[in-house]
Amino acid sequence: MENNSMLMRILMFIGFLFVAGIILNLVLGIAGSLIAFVFRFGIPLLIAIVLVRWLTGASTKRNNRRYY
């Protein structure tokens, strides 16, 4: 194993923290964007689907149409 000086170890640790901070910033930024996308488009779409199914009465019990 190498014997690094104390200054070199401190600089390597600071560099590691810097790189880890950049990676965390990117990963959490992407995750936050995906969560915002789900809340912006997914929930209104889900509400619209539930309302349409509720208003049209689409269910497996009452929707037994046969087309033949």
PDB file of C-alpha atoms in Angstrom:
ATOM      1  CA  MET A   1       0.000   0.000   0.000  1.00  0.00           C
ATOM      2  CA  GLU A   2       1.072   3.506  -0.641  1.00  0.00           C
ATOM      3  CA  ASN A   3       1.840   5.864   2.158  1.00  0.00           C
ATOM      4  CA  ASN A   4       0.119   9.097   1.242  1.00  0.00           C
ATOM      5  CA  SER A   5       0.808  12.257   3.147  1.00  0.00           C
ATOM      6  CA  MET A   6      -1.874  13.724   5.363  1.00  0.00           C
ATOM      7  CA  LEU A   7      -2.344  16.635   2.942  1.00  0.00           C
ATOM      8  CA  MET A   8      -2.861  14.224   0.035  1.00  0.00           C
ATOM      9  CA  ARG A   9      -5.462  12.250   2.009  1.00  0.00           C
ATOM     10  CA  ILE A  10      -7.354  15.429   2.891  1.00  0.00           C
ATOM     11  CA  LEU A  11      -7.313  16.602  -0.734  1.00  0.00           C
ATOM     12  CA  MET A  12      -8.492  13.185  -1.929  1.00  0.00           C
ATOM     13  CA  PHE A  13     -11.322  13.233   0.609  1.00  0.00           C
ATOM     14  CA  ILE A  14     -12.386  16.733  -0.471  1.00  0.00           C
ATOM     15  CA  GLY A  15     -12.282  15.615  -4.116  1.00  0.00           C
ATOM     16  CA  PHE A  16     -14.384  12.577  -3.268  1.00  0.00           C
ATOM     17  CA  LEU A  17     -16.960  14.751  -1.511  1.00  0.00           C
ATOM     18  CA  PHE A  18     -17.043  17.114  -4.492  1.00  0.00           C
ATOM     19  CA  VAL A  19     -17.622  14.299  -7.006  1.00  0.00           C
ATOM     20  CA  ALA A  20     -20.186  12.618  -4.742  1.00  0.00           C
ATOM     21  CA  GLY A  21     -22.038  15.932  -4.423  1.00  0.00           C
ATOM     22  CA  ILE A  22     -22.203  16.346  -8.189  1.00  0.00           C
ATOM     23  CA  ILE A  23     -23.464  12.782  -8.657  1.00  0.00           C
ATOM     24  CA  LEU A  24     -26.093  13.194  -5.929  1.00  0.00           C
ATOM     25  CA  ASN A  25     -27.191  16.477  -7.461  1.00  0.00           C
ATOM     26  CA  LEU A  26     -27.718  14.808 -10.836  1.00  0.00           C
ATOM     27  CA  VAL A  27     -29.483  11.728  -9.463  1.00  0.00           C
ATOM     28  CA  LEU A  28     -31.784  13.667  -7.151  1.00  0.00           C
ATOM     29  CA  GLY A  29     -32.508  16.190  -9.895  1.00  0.00           C
ATOM     30  CA  ILE A  30     -33.631  13.431 -12.244  1.00  0.00           C
ATOM     31  CA  ALA A  31     -35.690  11.764  -9.495  1.00  0.00           C
ATOM     32  CA  GLY A  32     -37.325  15.077  -8.617  1.00  0.00           C
ATOM     33  CA  SER A  33     -38.164  15.701 -12.261  1.00  0.00           C
ATOM     34  CA  LEU A  34     -39.799  12.291 -12.554  1.00  0.00           C
ATOM     35  CA  ILE A  35     -41.836  12.858  -9.400  1.00  0.00           C
ATOM     36  CA  ALA A  36     -42.930  16.279 -10.682  1.00  0.00           C
ATOM     37  CA  PHE A  37     -43.875  14.686 -14.021  1.00  0.00           C
ATOM     38  CA  VAL A  38     -46.025  12.085 -12.256  1.00  0.00           C
ATOM     39  CA  PHE A  39     -47.786  14.704 -10.160  1.00  0.00           C
ATOM     40  CA  ARG A  40     -48.272  17.057 -13.110  1.00  0.00           C
ATOM     41  CA  PHE A  41     -49.620  14.539 -15.639  1.00  0.00           C
ATOM     42  CA  GLY A  42     -50.218  11.209 -13.916  1.00  0.00           C
ATOM     43  CA  ILE A  43     -52.622  12.242 -11.178  1.00  0.00           C
ATOM     44  CA  PRO A  44     -54.914  14.366 -13.408  1.00  0.00           C
ATOM     45  CA  LEU A  45     -54.936  11.541 -15.950  1.00  0.00           C
ATOM     46  CA  LEU A  46     -55.858   9.059 -13.225  1.00  0.00           C
ATOM     47  CA  ILE A  47     -58.643  11.342 -11.990  1.00  0.00           C
ATOM     48  CA  ALA A  48     -59.967  11.722 -15.544  1.00  0.00           C
ATOM     49  CA  ILE A  49     -59.986   7.951 -16.090  1.00  0.00           C
ATOM     50  CA  VAL A  50     -61.773   7.324 -12.789  1.00  0.00           C
ATOM     51  CA  LEU A  51     -64.369  10.010 -13.565  1.00  0.00           C
ATOM     52  CA  VAL A  52     -65.043   8.652 -17.050  1.00  0.00           C
ATOM     53  CA  ARG A  53     -65.408   5.112 -15.742  1.00  0.00           C
ATOM     54  CA  TRP A  54     -67.672   6.322 -12.929  1.00  0.00           C
ATOM     55  CA  LEU A  55     -69.876   8.455 -15.197  1.00  0.00           C
ATOM     56  CA  THR A  56     -70.231   5.832 -17.932  1.00  0.00           C
ATOM     57  CA  GLY A  57     -70.813   3.043 -15.422  1.00  0.00           C
ATOM     58  CA  ALA A  58     -68.173   0.833 -16.973  1.00  0.00           C
ATOM     59  CA  SER A  59     -67.811  -2.225 -14.825  1.00  0.00           C
ATOM     60  CA  THR A  60     -67.467  -5.920 -15.430  1.00  0.00           C
ATOM     61  CA  LYS A  61     -70.859  -6.636 -13.868  1.00  0.00           C
ATOM     62  CA  ARG A  62     -73.001  -4.298 -15.955  1.00  0.00           C
ATOM     63  CA  ASN A  63     -71.015  -4.302 -19.186  1.00  0.00           C
ATOM     64  CA  ASN A  64     -71.894  -7.721 -20.581  1.00  0.00           C
ATOM     65  CA  ARG A  65     -72.514  -6.760 -24.205  1.00  0.00           C
ATOM     66  CA  ARG A  66     -72.084  -9.382 -26.861  1.00  0.00           C
ATOM     67  CA  TYR A  67     -71.436  -8.250 -30.409  1.00  0.00           C
ATOM     68  CA  TYR A  68     -72.395 -11.112 -32.705  1.00  0.00           C
TER      69      TYR A  68
END
